[in-house]
PDB file of C-alpha atoms and ligand atoms in Angstrom:
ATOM      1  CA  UNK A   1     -10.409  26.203  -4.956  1.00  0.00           C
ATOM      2  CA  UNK A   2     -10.436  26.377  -1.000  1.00  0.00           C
ATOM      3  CA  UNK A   3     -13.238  23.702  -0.044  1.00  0.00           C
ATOM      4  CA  UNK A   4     -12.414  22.853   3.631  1.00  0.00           C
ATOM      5  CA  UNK A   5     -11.357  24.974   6.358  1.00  0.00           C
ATOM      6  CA  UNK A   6     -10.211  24.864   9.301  1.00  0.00           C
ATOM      7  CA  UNK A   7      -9.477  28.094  11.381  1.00  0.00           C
ATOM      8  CA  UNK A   8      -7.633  28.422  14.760  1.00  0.00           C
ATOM      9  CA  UNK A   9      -9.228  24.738  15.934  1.00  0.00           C
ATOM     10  CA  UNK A  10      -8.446  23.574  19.512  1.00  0.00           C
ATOM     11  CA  UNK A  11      -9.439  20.774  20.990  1.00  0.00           C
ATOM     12  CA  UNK A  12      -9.191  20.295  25.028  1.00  0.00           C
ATOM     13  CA  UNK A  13      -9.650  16.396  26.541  1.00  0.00           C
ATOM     14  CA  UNK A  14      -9.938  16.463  30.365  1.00  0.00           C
ATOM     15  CA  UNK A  15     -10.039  19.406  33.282  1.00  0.00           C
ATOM     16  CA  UNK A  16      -7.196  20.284  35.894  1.00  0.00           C
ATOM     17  CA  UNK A  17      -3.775  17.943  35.598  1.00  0.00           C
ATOM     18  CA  UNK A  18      -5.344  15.385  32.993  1.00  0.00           C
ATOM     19  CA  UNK A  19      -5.981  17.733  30.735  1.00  0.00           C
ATOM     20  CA  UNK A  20      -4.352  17.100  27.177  1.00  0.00           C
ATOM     21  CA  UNK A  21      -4.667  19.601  24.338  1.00  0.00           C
ATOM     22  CA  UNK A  22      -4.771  17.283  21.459  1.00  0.00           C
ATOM     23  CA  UNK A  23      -4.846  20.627  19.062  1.00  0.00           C
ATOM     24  CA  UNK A  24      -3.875  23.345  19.759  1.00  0.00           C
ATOM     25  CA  UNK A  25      -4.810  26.275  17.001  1.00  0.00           C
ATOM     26  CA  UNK A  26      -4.783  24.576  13.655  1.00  0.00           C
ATOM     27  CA  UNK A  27      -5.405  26.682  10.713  1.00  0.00           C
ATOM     28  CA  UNK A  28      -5.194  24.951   7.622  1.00  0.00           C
ATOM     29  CA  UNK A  29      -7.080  24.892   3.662  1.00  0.00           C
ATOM     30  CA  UNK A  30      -7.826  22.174   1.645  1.00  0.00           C
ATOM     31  CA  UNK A  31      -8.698  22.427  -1.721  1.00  0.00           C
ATOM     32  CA  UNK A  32     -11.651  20.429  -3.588  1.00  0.00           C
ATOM     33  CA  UNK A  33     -10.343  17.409  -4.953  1.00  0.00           C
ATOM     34  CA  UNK A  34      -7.547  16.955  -3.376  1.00  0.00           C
ATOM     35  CA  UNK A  35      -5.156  14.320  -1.706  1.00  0.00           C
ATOM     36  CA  UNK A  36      -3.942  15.530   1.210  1.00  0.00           C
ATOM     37  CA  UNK A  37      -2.142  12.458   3.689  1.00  0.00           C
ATOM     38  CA  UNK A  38      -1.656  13.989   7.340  1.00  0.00           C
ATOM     39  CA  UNK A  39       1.469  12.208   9.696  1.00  0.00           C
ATOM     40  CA  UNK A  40       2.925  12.415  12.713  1.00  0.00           C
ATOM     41  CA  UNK A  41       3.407  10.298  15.674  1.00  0.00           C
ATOM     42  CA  UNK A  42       0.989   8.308  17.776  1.00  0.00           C
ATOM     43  CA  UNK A  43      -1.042  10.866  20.280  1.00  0.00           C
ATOM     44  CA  UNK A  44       0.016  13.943  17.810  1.00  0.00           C
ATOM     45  CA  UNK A  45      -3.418  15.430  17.239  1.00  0.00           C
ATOM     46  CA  UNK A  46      -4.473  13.433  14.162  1.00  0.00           C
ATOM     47  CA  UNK A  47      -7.567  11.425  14.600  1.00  0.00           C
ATOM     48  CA  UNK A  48      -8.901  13.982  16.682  1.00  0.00           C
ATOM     49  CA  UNK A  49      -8.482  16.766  13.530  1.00  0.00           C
ATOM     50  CA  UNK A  50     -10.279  14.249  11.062  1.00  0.00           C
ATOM     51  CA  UNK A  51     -12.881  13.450  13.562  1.00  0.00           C
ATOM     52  CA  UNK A  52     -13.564  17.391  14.538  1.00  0.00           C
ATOM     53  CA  UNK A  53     -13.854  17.757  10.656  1.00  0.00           C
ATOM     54  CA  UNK A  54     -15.940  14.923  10.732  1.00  0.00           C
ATOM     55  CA  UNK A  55     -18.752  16.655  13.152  1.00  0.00           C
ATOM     56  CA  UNK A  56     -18.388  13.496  15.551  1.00  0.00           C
ATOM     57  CA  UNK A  57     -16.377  15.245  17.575  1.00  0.00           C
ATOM     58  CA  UNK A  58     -17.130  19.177  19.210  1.00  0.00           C
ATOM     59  CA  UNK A  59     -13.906  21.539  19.125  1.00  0.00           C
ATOM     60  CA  UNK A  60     -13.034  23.548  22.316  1.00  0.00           C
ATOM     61  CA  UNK A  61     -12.208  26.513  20.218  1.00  0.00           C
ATOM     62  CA  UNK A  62     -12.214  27.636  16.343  1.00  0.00           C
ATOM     63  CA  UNK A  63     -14.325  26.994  13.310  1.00  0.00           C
ATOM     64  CA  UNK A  64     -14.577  24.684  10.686  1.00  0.00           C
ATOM     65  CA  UNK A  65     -15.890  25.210   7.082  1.00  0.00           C
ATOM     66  CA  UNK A  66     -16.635  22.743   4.051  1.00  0.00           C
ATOM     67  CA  UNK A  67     -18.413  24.043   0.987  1.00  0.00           C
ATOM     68  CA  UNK A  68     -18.939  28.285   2.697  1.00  0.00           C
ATOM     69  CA  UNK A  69     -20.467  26.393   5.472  1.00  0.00           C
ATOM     70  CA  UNK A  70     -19.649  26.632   9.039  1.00  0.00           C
ATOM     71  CA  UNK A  71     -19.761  23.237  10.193  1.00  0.00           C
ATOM     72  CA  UNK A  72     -20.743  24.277  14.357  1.00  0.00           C
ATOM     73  CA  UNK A  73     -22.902  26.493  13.822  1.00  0.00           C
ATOM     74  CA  UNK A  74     -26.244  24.748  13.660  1.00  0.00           C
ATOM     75  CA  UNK A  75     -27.972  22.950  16.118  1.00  0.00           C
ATOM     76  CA  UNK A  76     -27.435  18.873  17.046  1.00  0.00           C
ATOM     77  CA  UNK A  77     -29.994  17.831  14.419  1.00  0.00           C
ATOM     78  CA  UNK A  78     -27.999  20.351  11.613  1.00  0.00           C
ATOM     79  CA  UNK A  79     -24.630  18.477  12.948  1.00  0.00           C
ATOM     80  CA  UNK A  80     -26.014  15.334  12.713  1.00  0.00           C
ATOM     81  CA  UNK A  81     -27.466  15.595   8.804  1.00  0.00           C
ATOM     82  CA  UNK A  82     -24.334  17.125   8.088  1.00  0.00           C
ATOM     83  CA  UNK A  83     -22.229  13.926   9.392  1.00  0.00           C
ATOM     84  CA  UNK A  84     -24.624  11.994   7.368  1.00  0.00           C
ATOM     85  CA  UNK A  85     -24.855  13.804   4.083  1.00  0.00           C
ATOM     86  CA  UNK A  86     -21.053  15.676   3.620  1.00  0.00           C
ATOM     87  CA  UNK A  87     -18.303  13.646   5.103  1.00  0.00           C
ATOM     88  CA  UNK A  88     -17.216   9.609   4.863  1.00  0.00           C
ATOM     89  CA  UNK A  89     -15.258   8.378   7.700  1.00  0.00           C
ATOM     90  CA  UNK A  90     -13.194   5.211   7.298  1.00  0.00           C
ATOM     91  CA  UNK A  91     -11.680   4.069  10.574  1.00  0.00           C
ATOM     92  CA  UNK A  92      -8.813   1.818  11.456  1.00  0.00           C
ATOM     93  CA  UNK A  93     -10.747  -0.826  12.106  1.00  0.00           C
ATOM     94  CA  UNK A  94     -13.840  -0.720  10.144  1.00  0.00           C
ATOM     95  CA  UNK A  95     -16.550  -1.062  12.446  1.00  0.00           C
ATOM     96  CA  UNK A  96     -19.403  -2.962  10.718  1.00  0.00           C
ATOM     97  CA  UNK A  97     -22.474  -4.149  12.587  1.00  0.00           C
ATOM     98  CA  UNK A  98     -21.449  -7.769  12.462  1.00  0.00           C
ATOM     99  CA  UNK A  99     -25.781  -9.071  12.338  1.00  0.00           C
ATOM    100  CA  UNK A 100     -25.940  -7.146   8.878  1.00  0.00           C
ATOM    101  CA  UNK A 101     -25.256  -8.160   5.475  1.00  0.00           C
ATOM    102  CA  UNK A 102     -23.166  -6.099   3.252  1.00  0.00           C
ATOM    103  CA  UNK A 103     -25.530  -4.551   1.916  1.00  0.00           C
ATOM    104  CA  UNK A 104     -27.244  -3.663   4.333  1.00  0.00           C
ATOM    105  CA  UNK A 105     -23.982  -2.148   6.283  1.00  0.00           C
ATOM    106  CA  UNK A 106     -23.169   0.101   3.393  1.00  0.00           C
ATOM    107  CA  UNK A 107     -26.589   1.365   2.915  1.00  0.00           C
ATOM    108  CA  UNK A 108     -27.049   1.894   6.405  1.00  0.00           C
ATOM    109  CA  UNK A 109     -26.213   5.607   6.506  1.00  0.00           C
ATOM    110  CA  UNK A 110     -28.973   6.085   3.869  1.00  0.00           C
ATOM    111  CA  UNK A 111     -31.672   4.427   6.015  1.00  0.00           C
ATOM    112  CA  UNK A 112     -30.497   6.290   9.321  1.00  0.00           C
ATOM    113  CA  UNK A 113     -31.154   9.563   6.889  1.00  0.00           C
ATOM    114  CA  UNK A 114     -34.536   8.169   5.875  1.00  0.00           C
ATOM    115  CA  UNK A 115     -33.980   8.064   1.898  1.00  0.00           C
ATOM    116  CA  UNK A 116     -34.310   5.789  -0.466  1.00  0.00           C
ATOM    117  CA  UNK A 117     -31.469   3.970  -1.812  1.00  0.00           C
ATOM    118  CA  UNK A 118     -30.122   4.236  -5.126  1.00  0.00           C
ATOM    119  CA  UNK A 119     -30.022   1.342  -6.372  1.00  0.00           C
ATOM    120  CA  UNK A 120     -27.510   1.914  -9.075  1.00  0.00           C
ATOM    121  CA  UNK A 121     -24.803   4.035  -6.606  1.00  0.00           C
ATOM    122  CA  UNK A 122     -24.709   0.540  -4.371  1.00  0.00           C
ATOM    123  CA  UNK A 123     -24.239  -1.248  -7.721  1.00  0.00           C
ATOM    124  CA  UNK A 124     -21.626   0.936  -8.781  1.00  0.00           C
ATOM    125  CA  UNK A 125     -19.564   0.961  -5.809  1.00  0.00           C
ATOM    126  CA  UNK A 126     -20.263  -2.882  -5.156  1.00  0.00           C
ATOM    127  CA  UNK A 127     -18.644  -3.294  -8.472  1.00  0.00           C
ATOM    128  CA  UNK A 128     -15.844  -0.643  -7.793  1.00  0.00           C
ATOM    129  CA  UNK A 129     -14.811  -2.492  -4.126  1.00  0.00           C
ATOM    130  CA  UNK A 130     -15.269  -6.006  -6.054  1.00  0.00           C
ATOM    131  CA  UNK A 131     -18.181  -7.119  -3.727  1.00  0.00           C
ATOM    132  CA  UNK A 132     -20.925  -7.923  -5.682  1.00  0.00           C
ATOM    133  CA  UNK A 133     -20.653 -11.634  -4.785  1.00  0.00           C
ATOM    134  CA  UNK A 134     -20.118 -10.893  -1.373  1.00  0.00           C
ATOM    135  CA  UNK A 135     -23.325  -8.840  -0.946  1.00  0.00           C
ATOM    136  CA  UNK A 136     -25.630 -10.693   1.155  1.00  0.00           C
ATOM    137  CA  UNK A 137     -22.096 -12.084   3.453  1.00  0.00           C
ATOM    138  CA  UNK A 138     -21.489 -10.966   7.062  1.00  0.00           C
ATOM    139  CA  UNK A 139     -18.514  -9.492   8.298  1.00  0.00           C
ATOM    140  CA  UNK A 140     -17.461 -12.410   9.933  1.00  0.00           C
ATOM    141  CA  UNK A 141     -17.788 -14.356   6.664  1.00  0.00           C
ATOM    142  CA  UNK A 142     -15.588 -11.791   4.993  1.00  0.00           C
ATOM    143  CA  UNK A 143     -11.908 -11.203   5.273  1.00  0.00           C
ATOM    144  CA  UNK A 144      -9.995  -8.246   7.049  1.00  0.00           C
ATOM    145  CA  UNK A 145      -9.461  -6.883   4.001  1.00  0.00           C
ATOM    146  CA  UNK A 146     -13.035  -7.586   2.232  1.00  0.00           C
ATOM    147  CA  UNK A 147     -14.149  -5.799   5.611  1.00  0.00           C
ATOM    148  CA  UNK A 148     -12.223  -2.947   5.510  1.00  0.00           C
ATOM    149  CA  UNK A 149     -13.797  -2.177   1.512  1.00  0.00           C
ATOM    150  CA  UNK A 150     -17.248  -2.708   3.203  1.00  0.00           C
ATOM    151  CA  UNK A 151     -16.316   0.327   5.260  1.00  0.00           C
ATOM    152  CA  UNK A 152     -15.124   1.964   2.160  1.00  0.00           C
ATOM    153  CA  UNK A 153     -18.563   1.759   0.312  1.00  0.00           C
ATOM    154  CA  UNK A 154     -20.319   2.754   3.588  1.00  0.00           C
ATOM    155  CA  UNK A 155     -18.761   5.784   3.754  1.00  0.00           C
ATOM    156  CA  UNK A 156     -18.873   6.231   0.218  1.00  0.00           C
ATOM    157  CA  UNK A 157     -22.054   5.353  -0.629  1.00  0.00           C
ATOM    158  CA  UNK A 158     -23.349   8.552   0.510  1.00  0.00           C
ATOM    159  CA  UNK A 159     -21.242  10.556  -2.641  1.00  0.00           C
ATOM    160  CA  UNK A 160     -19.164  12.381   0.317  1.00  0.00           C
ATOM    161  CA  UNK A 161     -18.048  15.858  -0.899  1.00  0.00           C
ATOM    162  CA  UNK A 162     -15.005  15.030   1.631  1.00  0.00           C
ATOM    163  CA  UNK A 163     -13.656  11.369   2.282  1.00  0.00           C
ATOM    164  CA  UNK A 164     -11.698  10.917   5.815  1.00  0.00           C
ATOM    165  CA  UNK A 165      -9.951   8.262   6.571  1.00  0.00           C
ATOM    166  CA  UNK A 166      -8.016   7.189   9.568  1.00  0.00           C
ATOM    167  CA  UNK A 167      -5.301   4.544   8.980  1.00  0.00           C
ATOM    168  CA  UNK A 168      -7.590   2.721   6.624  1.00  0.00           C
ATOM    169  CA  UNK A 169      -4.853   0.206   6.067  1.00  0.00           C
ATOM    170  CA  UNK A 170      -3.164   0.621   9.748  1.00  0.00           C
ATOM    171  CA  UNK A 171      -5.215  -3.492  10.300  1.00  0.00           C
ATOM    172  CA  UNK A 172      -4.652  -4.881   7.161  1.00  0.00           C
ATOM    173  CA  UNK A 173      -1.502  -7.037   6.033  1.00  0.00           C
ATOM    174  CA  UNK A 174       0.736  -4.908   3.089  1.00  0.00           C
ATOM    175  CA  UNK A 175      -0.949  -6.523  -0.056  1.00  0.00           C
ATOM    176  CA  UNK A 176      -4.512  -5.490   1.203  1.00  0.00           C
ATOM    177  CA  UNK A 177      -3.264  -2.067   2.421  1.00  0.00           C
ATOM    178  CA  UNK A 178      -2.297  -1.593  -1.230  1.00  0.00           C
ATOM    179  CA  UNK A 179      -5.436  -2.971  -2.618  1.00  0.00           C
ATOM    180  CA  UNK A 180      -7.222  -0.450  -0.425  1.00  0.00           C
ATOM    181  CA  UNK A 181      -5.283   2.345  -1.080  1.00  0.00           C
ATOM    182  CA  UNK A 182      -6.025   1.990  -5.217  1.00  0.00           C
ATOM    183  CA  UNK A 183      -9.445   1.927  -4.636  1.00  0.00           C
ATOM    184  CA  UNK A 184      -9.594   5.320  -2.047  1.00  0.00           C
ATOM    185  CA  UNK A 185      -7.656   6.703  -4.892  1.00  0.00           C
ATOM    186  CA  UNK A 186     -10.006   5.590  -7.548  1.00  0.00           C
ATOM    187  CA  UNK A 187     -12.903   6.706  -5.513  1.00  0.00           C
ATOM    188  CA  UNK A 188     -11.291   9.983  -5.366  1.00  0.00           C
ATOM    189  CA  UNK A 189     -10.307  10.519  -8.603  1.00  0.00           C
ATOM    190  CA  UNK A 190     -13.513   8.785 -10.004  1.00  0.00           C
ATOM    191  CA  UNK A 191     -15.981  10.907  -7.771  1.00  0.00           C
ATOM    192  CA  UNK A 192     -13.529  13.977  -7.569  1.00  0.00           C
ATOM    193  CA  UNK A 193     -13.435  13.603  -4.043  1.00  0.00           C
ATOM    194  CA  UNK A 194     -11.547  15.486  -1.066  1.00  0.00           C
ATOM    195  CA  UNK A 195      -9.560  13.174   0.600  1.00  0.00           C
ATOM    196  CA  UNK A 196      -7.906  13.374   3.757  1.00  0.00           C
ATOM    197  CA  UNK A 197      -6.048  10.243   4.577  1.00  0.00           C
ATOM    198  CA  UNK A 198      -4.011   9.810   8.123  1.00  0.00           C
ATOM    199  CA  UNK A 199      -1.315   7.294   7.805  1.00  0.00           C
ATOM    200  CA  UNK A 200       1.635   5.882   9.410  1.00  0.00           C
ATOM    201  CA  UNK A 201       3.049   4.639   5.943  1.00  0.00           C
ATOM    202  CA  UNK A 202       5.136   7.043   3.987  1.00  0.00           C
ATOM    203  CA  UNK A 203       4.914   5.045   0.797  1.00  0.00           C
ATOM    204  CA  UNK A 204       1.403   5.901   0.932  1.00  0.00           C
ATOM    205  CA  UNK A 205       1.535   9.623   1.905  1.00  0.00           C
ATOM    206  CA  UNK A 206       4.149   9.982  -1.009  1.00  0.00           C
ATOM    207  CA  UNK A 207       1.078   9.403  -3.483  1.00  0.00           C
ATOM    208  CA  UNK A 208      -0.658  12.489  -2.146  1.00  0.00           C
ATOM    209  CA  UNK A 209      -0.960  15.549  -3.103  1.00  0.00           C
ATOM    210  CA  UNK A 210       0.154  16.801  -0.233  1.00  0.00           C
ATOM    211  CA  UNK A 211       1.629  16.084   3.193  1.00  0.00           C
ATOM    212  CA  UNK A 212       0.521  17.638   6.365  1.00  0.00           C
ATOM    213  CA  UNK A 213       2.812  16.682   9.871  1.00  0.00           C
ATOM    214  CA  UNK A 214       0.586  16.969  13.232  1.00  0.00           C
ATOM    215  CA  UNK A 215       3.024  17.296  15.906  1.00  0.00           C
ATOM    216  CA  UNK A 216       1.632  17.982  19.617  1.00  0.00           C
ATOM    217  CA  UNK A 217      -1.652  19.486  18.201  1.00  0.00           C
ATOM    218  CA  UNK A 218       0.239  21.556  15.870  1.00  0.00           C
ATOM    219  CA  UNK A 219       0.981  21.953  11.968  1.00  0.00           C
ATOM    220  CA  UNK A 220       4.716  21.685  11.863  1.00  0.00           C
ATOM    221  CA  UNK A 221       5.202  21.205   8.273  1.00  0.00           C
ATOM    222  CA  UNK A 222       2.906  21.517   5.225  1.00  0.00           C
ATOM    223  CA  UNK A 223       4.201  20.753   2.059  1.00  0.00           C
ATOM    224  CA  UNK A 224       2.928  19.873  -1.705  1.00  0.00           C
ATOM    225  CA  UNK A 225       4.336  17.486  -3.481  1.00  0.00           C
ATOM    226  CA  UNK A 226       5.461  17.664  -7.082  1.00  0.00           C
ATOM    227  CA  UNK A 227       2.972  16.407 -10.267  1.00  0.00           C
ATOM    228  CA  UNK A 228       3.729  12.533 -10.520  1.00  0.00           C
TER     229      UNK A 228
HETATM  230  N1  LIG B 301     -11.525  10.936  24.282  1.00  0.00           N
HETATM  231  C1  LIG B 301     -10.347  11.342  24.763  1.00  0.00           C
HETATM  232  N2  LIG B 301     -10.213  11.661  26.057  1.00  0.00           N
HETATM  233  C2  LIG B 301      -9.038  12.111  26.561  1.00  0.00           C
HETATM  234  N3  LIG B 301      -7.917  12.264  25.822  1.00  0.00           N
HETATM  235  C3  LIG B 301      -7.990  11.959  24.525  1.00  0.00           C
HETATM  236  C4  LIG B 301      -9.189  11.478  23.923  1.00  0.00           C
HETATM  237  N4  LIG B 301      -8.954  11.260  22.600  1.00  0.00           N
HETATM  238  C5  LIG B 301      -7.664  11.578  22.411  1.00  0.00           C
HETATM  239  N5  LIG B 301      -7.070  11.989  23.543  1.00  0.00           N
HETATM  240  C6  LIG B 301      -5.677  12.449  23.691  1.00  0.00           C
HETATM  241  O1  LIG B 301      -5.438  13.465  22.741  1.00  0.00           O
HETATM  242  C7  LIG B 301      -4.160  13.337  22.153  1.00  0.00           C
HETATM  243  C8  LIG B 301      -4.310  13.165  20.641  1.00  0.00           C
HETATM  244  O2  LIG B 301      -4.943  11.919  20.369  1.00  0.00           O
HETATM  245  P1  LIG B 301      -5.250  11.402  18.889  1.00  0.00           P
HETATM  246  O3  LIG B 301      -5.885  12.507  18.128  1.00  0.00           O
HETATM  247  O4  LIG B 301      -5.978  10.133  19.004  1.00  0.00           O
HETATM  248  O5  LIG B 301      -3.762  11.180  18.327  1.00  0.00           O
HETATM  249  P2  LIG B 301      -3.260  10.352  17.054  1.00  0.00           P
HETATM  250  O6  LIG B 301      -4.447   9.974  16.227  1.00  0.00           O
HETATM  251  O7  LIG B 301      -2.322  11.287  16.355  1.00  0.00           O
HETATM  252  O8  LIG B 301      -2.540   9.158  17.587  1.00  0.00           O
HETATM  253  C9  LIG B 301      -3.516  12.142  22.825  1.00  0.00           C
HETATM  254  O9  LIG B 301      -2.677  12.625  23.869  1.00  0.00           O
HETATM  255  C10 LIG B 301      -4.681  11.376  23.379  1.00  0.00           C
HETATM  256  O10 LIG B 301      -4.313  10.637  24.513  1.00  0.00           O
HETATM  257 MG1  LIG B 302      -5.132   8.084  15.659  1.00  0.00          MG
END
């Protein structure tokens, strides 16, 4: 089933000479569920699509639509509970507010929304990321790898319909890129989450779904993989 789309999206940085289009009309489906890993060099277009999907970053031109809904078309406050409620972004380096616990770093999202947490979701993904011993640490008390999971259950924690990350492992030594990896999958498979992963590492984008390449702004290849 088609789940997230993204029609004819451009994306223009800068005005006169500096100006880079970092995509340039990207049409693309992904279906609900999914693993889709998108490649392609460094300055190809690729954080910029998962952060226009995202809602944290405004396209120049096109539309994009999770779930029937057209992502742009509400007002800032519409945007911003979208960004809150429907997507999970995981970053290359995980960006934790270093004076809060983990807890309180993976719940954050729900207190910026004003709910209440459940109680039992934080349990579940503690559990899931292996942090339950961990849960009152701070980042710096953690390791680059323990960090990076934090940043896993914050964006999880939320029960993302989509899950986009953006070289979650690109900081993280092999054996904790791996360990990462199994648990996005697990998430995934476990919540029946979208995912949309960008990566440098073919090993990793072989265990996808599917492969998307981003060259210059621009889908140059798209292919499915076989069943594993
Ligand atoms: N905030 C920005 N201002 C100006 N140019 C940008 C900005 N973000 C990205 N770019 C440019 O857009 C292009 C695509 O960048 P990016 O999406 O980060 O590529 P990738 O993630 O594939 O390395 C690059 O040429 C980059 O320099
Ligand atoms: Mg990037």
């Amino acid at each position: 089933m088609e789940f997230l789309k993204v029609v004819n999206l451009s994306k223009v940085y800068g005005k006169g000479e500096n100006q880079v289009k970092a995509l340039n009309h990207v049409s693309l489906t992904i279906d609900k569920g999914d693993f889709t890993a998108i490649i392609g060099s460094s300055g190809s277009g690729k954080s910029t699509l998962l952060h226009v999907i995202a809602g944290v970053d405004v396209p120049s031109g096109g539309k994009v639509f999770l779930d029937g809904e057209d992502v742009y078309a509400g007002d800032h406050e519409a945007l911003a509970v979208f960004r809150r409620r429907k997507v999970g972004l995981i970053y290359q380096f995980h960006n934790l507010i270093p004076t809060l616990n983990v807890e309180e770093n993976i719940t954050l999202p729900i207190l910026m929304d004003k709910r209440k947490v459940d109680k039992e979701r934080l349990n579940e993904l503690l559990d899931l990321l292996g942090l339950q011993e961990r849960r009152t640490h701070l980042p710096n008390q953690l390791s680059g790898g323990q960090q990076q999971r934090v940043a896993i259950g914050r964006a999880l924690m939320n029960a993302p319909q989509v899950c986009l990350a953006d070289e979650p492992t690109g900081s993280l030594d092999s054996r904790n890129g791996e360990e990462i990896i199994r648990l996005l999958k697990e998430s995934h498979k476990k919540f029946n989450q979208t995912l949309l992963m960008v990566t440098h590492d073919e090993k990793i984008a072989l265990q996808a779904d599917r492969i998307i390449t981003i060259a210059d702004g621009k889908v140059i290849r798209d292919e499915r993989q076989v069943a594993r």
